mmCIF file of C-alpha atoms in Angstrom:
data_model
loop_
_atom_site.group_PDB
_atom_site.id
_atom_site.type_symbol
_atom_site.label_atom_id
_atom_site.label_comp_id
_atom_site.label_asym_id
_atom_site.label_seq_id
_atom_site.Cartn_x
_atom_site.Cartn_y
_atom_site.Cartn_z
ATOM 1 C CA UNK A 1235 101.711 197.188 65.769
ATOM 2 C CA UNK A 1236 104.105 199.168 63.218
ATOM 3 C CA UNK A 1237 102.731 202.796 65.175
ATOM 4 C CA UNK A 1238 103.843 201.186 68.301
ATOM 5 C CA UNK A 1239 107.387 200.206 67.100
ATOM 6 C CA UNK A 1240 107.842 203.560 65.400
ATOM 7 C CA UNK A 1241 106.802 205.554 68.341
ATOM 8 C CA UNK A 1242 108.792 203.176 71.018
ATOM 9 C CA UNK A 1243 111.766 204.349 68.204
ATOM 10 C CA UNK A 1244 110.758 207.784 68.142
ATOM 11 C CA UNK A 1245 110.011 208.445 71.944
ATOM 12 C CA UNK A 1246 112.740 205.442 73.020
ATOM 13 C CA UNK A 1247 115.760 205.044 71.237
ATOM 14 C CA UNK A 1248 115.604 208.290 69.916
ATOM 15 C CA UNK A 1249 116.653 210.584 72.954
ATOM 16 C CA UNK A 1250 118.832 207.838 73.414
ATOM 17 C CA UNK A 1251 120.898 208.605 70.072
ATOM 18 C CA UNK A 1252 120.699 212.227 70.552
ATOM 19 C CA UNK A 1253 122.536 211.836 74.455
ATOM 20 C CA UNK A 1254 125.023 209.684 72.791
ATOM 21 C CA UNK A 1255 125.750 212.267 69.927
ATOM 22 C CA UNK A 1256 126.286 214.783 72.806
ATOM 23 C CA UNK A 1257 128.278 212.810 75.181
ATOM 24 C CA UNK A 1258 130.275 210.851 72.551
ATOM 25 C CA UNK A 1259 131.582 214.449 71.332
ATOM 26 C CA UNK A 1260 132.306 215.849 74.898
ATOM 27 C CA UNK A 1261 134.867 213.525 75.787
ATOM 28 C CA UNK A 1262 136.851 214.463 72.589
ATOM 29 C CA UNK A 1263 136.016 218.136 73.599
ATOM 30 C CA UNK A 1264 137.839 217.173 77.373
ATOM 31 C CA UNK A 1265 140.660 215.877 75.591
ATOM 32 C CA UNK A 1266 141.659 218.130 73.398
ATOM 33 C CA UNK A 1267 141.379 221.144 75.561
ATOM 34 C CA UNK A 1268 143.067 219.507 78.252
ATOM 35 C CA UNK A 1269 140.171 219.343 81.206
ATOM 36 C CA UNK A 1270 141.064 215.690 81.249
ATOM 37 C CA UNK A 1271 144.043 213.521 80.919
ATOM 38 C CA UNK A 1272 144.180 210.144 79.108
ATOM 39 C CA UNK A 1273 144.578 207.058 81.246
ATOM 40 C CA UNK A 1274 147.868 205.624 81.139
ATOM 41 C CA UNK A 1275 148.160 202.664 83.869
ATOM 42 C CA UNK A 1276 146.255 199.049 83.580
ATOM 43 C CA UNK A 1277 144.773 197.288 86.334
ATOM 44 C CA UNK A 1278 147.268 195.046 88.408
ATOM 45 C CA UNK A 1279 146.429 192.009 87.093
ATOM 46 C CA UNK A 1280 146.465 193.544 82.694
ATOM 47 C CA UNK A 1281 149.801 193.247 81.327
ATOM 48 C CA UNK A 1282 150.717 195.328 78.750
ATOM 49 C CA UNK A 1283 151.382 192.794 76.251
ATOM 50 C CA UNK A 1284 151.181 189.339 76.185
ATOM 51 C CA UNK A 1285 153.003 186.716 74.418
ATOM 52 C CA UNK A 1286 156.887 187.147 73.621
ATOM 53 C CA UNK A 1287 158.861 187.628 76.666
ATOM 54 C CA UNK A 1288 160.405 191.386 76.777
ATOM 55 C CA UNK A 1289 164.023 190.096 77.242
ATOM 56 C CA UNK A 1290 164.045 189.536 73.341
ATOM 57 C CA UNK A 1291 162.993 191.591 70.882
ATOM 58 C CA UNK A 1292 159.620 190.325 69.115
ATOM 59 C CA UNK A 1293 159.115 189.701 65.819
ATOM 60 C CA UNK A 1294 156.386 192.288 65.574
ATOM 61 C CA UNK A 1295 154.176 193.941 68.092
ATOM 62 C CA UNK A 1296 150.503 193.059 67.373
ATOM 63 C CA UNK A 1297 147.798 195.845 67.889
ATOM 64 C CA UNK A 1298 143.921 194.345 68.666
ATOM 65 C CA UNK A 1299 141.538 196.886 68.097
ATOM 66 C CA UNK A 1300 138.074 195.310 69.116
ATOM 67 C CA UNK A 1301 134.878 196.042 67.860
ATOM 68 C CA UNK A 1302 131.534 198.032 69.262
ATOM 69 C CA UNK A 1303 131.267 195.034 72.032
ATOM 70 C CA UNK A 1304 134.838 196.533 73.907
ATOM 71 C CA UNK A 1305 133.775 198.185 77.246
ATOM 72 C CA UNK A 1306 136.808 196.806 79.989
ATOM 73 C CA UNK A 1307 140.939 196.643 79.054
ATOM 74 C CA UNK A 1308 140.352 192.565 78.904
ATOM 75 C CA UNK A 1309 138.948 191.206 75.987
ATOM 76 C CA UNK A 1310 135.720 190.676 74.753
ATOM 77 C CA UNK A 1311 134.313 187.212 74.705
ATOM 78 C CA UNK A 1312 135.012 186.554 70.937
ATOM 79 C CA UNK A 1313 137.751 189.265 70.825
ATOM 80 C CA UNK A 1314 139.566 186.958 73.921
ATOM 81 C CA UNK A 1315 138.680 183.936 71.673
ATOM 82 C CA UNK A 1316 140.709 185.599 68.710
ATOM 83 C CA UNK A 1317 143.721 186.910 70.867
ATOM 84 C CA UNK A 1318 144.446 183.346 71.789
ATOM 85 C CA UNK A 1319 144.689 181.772 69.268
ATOM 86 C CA UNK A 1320 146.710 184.225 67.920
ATOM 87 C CA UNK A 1321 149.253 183.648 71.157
ATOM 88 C CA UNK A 1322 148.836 180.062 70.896
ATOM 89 C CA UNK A 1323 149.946 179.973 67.008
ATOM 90 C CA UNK A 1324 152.686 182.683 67.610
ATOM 91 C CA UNK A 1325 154.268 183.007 70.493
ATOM 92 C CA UNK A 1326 157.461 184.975 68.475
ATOM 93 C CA UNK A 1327 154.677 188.173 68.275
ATOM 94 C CA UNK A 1328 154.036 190.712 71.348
ATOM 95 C CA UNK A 1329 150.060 191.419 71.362
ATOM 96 C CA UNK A 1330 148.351 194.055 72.879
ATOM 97 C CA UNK A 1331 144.655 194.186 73.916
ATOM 98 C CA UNK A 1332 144.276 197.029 76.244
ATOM 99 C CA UNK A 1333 143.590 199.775 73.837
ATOM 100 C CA UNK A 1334 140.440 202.013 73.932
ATOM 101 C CA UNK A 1335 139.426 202.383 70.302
ATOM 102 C CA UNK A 1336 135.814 204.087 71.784
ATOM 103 C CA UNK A 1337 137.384 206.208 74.429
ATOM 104 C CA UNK A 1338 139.943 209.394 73.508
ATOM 105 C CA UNK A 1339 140.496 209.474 77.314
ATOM 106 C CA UNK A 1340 141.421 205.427 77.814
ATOM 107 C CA UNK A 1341 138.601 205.328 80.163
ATOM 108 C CA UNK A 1342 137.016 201.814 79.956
ATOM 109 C CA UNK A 1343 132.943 202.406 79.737
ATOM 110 C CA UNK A 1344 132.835 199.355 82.597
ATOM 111 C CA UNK A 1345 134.633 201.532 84.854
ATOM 112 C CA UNK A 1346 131.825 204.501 85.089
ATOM 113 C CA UNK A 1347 129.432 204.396 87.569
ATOM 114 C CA UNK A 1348 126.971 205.635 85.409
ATOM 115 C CA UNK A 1349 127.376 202.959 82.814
ATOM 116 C CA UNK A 1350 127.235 200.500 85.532
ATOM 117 C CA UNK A 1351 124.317 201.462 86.700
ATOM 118 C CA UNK A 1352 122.809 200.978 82.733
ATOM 119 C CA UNK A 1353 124.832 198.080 81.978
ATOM 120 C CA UNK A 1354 122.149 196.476 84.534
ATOM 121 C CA UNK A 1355 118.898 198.438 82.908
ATOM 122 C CA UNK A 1356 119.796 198.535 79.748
ATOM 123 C CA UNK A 1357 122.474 196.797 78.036
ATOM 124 C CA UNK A 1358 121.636 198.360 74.835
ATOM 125 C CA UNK A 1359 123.009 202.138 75.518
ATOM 126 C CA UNK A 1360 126.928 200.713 75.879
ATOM 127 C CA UNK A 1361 126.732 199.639 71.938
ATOM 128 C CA UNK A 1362 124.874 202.433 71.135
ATOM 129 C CA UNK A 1363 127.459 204.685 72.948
ATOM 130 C CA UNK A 1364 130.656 202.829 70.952
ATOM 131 C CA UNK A 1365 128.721 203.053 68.002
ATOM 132 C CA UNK A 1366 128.129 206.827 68.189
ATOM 133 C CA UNK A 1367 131.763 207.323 68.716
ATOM 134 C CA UNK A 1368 132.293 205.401 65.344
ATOM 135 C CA UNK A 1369 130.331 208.373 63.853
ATOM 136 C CA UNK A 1370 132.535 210.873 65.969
ATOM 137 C CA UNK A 1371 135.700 209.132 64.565
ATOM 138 C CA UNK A 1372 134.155 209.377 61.357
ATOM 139 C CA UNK A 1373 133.034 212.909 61.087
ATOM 140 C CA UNK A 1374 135.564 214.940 59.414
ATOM 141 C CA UNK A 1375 135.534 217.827 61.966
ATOM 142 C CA UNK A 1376 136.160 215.726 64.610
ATOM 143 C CA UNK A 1377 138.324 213.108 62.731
ATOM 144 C CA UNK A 1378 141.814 214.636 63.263
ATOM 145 C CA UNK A 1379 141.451 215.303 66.834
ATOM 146 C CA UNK A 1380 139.901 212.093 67.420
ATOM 147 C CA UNK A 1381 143.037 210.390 65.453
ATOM 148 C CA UNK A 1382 145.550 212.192 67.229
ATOM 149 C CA UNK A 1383 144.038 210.756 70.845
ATOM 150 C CA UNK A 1384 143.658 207.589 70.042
ATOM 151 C CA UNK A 1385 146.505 207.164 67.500
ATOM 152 C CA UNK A 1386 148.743 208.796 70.822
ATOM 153 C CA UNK A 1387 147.275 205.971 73.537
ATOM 154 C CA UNK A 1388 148.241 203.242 71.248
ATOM 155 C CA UNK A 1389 151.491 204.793 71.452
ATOM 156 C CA UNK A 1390 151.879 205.208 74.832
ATOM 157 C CA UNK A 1391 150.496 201.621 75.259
ATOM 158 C CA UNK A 1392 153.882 199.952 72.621
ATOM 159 C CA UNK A 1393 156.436 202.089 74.417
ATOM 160 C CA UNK A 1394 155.190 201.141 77.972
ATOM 161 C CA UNK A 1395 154.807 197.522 76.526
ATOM 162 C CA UNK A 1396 158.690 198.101 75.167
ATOM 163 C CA UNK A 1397 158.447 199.449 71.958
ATOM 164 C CA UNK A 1398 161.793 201.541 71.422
ATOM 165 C CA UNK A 1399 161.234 204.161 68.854
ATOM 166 C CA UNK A 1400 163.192 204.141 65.832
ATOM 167 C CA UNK A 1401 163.781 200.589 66.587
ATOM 168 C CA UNK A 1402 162.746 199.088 63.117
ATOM 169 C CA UNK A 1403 160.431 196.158 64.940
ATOM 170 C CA UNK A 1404 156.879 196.325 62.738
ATOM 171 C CA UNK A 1405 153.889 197.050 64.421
ATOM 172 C CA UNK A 1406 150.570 195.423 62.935
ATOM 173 C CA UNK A 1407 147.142 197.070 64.144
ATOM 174 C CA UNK A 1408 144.833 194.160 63.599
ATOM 175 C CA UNK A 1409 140.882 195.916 64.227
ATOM 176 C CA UNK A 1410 137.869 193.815 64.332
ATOM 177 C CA UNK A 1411 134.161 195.753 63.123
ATOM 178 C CA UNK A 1412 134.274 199.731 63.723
ATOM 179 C CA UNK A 1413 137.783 199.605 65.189
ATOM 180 C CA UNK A 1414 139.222 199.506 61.840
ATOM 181 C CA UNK A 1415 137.896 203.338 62.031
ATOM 182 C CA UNK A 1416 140.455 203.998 64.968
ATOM 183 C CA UNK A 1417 143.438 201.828 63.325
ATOM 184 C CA UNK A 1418 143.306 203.790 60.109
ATOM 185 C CA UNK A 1419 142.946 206.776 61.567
ATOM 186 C CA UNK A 1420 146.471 206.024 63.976
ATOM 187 C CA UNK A 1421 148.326 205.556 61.302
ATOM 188 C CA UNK A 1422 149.885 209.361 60.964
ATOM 189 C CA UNK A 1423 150.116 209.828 64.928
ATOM 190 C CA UNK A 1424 151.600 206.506 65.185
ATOM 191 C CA UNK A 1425 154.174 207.073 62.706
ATOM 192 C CA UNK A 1426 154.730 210.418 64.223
ATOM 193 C CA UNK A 1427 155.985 209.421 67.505
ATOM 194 C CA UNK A 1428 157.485 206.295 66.956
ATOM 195 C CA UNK A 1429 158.836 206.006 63.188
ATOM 196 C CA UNK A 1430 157.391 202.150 63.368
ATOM 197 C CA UNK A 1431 157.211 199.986 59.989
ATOM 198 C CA UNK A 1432 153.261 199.782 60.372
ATOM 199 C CA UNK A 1433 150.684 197.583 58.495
ATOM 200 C CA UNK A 1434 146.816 196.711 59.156
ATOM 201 C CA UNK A 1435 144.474 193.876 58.825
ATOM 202 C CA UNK A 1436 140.738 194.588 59.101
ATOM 203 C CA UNK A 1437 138.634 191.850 59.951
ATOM 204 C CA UNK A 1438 135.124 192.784 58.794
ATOM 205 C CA UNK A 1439 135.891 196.426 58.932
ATOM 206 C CA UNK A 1440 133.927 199.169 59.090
ATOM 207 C CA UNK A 1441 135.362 202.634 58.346
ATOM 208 C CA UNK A 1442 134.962 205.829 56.222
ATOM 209 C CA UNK A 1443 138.389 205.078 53.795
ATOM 210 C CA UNK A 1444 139.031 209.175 54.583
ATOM 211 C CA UNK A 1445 141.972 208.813 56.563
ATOM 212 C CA UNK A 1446 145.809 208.826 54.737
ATOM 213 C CA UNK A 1447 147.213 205.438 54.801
ATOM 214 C CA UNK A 1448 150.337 206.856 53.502
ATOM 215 C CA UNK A 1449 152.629 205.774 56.290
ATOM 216 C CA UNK A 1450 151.313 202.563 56.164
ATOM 217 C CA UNK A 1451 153.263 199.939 54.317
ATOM 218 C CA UNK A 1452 149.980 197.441 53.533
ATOM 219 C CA UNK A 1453 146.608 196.880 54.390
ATOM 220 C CA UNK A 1454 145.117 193.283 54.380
ATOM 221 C CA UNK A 1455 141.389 193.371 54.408
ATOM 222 C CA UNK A 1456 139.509 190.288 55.362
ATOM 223 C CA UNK A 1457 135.689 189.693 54.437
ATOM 224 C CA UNK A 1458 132.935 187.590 53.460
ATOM 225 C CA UNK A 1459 130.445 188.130 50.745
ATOM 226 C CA UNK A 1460 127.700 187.471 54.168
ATOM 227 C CA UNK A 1461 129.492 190.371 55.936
ATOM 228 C CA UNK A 1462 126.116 192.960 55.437
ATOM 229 C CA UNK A 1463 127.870 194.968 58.255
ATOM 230 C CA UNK A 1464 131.054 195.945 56.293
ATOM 231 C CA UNK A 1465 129.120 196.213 53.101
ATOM 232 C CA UNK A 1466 127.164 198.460 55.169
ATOM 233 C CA UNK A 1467 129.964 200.577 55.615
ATOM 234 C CA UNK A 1468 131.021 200.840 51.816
ATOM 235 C CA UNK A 1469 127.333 202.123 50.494
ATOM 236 C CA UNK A 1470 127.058 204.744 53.296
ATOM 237 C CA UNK A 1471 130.738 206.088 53.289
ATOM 238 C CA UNK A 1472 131.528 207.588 49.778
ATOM 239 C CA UNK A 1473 134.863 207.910 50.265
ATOM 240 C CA UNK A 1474 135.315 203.934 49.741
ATOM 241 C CA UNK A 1475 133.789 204.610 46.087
ATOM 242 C CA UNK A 1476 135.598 204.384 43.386
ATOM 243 C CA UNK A 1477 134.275 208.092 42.655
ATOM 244 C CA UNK A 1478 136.007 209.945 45.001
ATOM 245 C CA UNK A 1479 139.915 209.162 43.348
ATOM 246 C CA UNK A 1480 141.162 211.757 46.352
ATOM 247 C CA UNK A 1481 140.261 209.733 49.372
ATOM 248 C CA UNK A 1482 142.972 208.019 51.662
ATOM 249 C CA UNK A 1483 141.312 204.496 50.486
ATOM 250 C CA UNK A 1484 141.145 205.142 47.004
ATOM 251 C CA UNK A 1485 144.965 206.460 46.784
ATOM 252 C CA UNK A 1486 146.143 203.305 48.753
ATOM 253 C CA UNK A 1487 144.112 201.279 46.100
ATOM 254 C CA UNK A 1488 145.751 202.490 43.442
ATOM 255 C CA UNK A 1489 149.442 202.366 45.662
ATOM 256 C CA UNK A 1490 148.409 198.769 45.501
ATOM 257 C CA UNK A 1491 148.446 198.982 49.477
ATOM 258 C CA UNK A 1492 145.115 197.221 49.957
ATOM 259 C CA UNK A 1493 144.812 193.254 49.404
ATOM 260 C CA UNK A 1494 141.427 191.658 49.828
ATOM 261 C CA UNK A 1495 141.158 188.308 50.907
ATOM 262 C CA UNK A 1496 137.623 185.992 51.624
ATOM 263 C CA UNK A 1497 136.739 184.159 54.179
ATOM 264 C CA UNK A 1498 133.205 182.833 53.008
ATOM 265 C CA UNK A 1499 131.032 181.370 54.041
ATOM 266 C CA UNK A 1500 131.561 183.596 57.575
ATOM 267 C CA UNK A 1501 129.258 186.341 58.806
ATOM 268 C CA UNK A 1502 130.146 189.571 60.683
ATOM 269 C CA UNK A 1503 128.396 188.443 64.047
ATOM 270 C CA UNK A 1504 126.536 185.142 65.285
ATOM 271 C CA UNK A 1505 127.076 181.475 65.154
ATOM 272 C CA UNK A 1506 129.134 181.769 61.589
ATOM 273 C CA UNK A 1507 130.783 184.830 62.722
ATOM 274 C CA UNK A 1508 134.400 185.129 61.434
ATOM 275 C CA UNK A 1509 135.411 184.400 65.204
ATOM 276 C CA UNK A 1510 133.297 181.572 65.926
ATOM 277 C CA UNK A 1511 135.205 178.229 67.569
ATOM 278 C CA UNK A 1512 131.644 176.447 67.043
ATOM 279 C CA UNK A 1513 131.276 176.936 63.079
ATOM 280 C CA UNK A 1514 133.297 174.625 60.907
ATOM 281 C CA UNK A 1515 134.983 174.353 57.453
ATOM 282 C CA UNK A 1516 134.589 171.274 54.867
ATOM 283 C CA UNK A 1517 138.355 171.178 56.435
ATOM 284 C CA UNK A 1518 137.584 170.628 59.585
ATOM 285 C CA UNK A 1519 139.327 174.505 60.469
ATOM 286 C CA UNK A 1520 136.329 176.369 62.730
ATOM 287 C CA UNK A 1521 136.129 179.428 61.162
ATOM 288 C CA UNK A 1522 138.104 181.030 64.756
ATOM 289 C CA UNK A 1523 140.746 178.490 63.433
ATOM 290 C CA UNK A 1524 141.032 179.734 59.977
ATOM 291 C CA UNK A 1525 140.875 183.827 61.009
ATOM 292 C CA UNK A 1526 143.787 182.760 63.482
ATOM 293 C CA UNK A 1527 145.436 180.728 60.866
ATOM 294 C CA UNK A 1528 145.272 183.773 58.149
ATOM 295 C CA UNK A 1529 146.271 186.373 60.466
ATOM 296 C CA UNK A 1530 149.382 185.092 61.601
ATOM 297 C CA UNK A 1531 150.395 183.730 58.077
ATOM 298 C CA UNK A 1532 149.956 187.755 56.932
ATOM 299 C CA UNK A 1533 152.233 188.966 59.224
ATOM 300 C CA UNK A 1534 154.224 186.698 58.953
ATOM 301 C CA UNK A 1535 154.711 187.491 55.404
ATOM 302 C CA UNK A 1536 154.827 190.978 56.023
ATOM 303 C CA UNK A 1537 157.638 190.895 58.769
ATOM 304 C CA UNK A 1538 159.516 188.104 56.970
ATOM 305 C CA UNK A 1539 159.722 185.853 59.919
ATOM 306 C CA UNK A 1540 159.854 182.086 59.875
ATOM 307 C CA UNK A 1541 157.070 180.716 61.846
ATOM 308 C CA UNK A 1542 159.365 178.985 65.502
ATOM 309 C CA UNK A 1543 160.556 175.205 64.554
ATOM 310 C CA UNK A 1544 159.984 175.756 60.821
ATOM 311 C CA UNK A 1545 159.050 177.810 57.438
ATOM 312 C CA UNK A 1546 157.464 180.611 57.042
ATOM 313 C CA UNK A 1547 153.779 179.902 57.485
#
């Protein structure tokens, strides 16, 4: 039985991983020399932002970066779950949910024939894909260049969602799982082209901790001592140990930029996940409730807004 499983790994997933290693680094390849152009337009029916009507400035522009599970510009089932409750708790914040943290181009995976055809056969190679681009994201010869795309759609995305540049409204890039790879890595391109007061807040994050967080005014990490996924992510990357004083992490550690806050008993994925409306608290919060309930009260906080019809939250 165990020769079976290694040889269904070996001949099976395998070839699998090495066509995603390829294909994962030809789209930055098509990017950066210019053979293809990055997506700009949504569907009819996707706004580019939800939330606070754009005949009044909002009190922040929220960012969701979404984790391996993000194939379409709508939201994933749990990511949808967390995006509104975030609108339904504060309506005085712009959100966007379009972005393409797995895709340099902006090129949804659902929209590729090719994918379609697997999504149907097997389900498996669309994680496996946003996964491998992770890796890409992570790897420092491809980490710049990967940065600069996806750090530049997220800027296209606020202005066409009416971000004005210079314009002193904060932007918050809130990343769920492996897009906390993509929002850290923004960070210098968004600052680049559109001066923004900028801040993050991983949720379960997974990410190297090699990219500068310099231009970033804070960065809020939530986690759970059950999270084996982002503790994953800390024992294979060594620039999140202590060791390596140089990294981007390590100087925003000692910048006191990074604040940790727990949200036990929740797990990364599955029934206790941190996103789960079906889990609850001795409080009575599901944990979905509490997640939405923490976000909102850090940015608050950070943008020094009162919360509509009261104090700050």
């Amino acid at each position: 039985m165990i020769e079976f499983a290694l040889l269904l790994l070996l001949f099976g997933i395998g070839p699998v991983l090495l066509a995603e290693a390829l294909l994962s680094r030809y789209e930055l390849l098509a990017y950066t020399a210019g053979w293809r152009a990055p997506g700009v337009e949504l569907p009819p029916r996707v706004p580019y932002a939800r939330g606070a009507e754009v005949d009044r400035p909002p009190a922040a522009y929220l960012v969701y970066l979404d984790g391996i599970g993000k194939r379409r510009f709508q939201d994933t089932r749990d990511g949808g779950h967390l995006v509104k409750a975030l609108l339904a708790r504060a309506p005085e914040l712009r959100v966007l949910g379009q972005v393409q943290p797995y895709s340099p181009l902006a090129y949804p995976l659902a929209n590729r024939p090719l994918w379609i055809w697997l999504r149907r056969r097997a389900g498996l190679v669309l994680f496996l894909h946003n996964v491998m681009q992770i890796f890409v994201a992570a790897d420092h010869r491809y980490r710049p260049l990967y940065n600069r795309a996806v750090g530049s759609q997220i800027a296209t995305q606020l202005r066409l969602a009416g971000y004005q540049p210079g314009s002193g409204i904060p932007v918050v890039l809130l990343s769920y799982s492996g897009g906390a790879q993509v929002a850290t890595g923004a960070v210098g391109e968004l600052w680049s082209e559109l001066r923004c007061p900028l801040s993050l807040i991983t949720l379960g994050g997974f990410y190297n901790g090699a990219n500068d967080l310099s231009h970033a005014q804070h960065l809020d990490r939530l986690t759970a001592a059950s999270d084996w996924i982002e503790r994953a992510g800390i024992w294979i990357f060594p620039q999140r140990w202590p060791l390596f004083r140089r990294s981007g992490w390590n100087r925003a550690v000692r910048a006191g930029k990074i604040t940790v806050h727990w949200l036990d008993p929740a797990t990364h994925v599955g029934p206790r996940s941190y996103i789960s409306p079906q889990a609850k608290l001795p409080d009575g919060r599901s944990h979905l409730d509490r997640t939405a309930d923490t976000v909102i009260s850090l940015i608050r906080d950070r943008v020094a807004t009162p919360a509509p019809d009261g104090p700050p939250a």
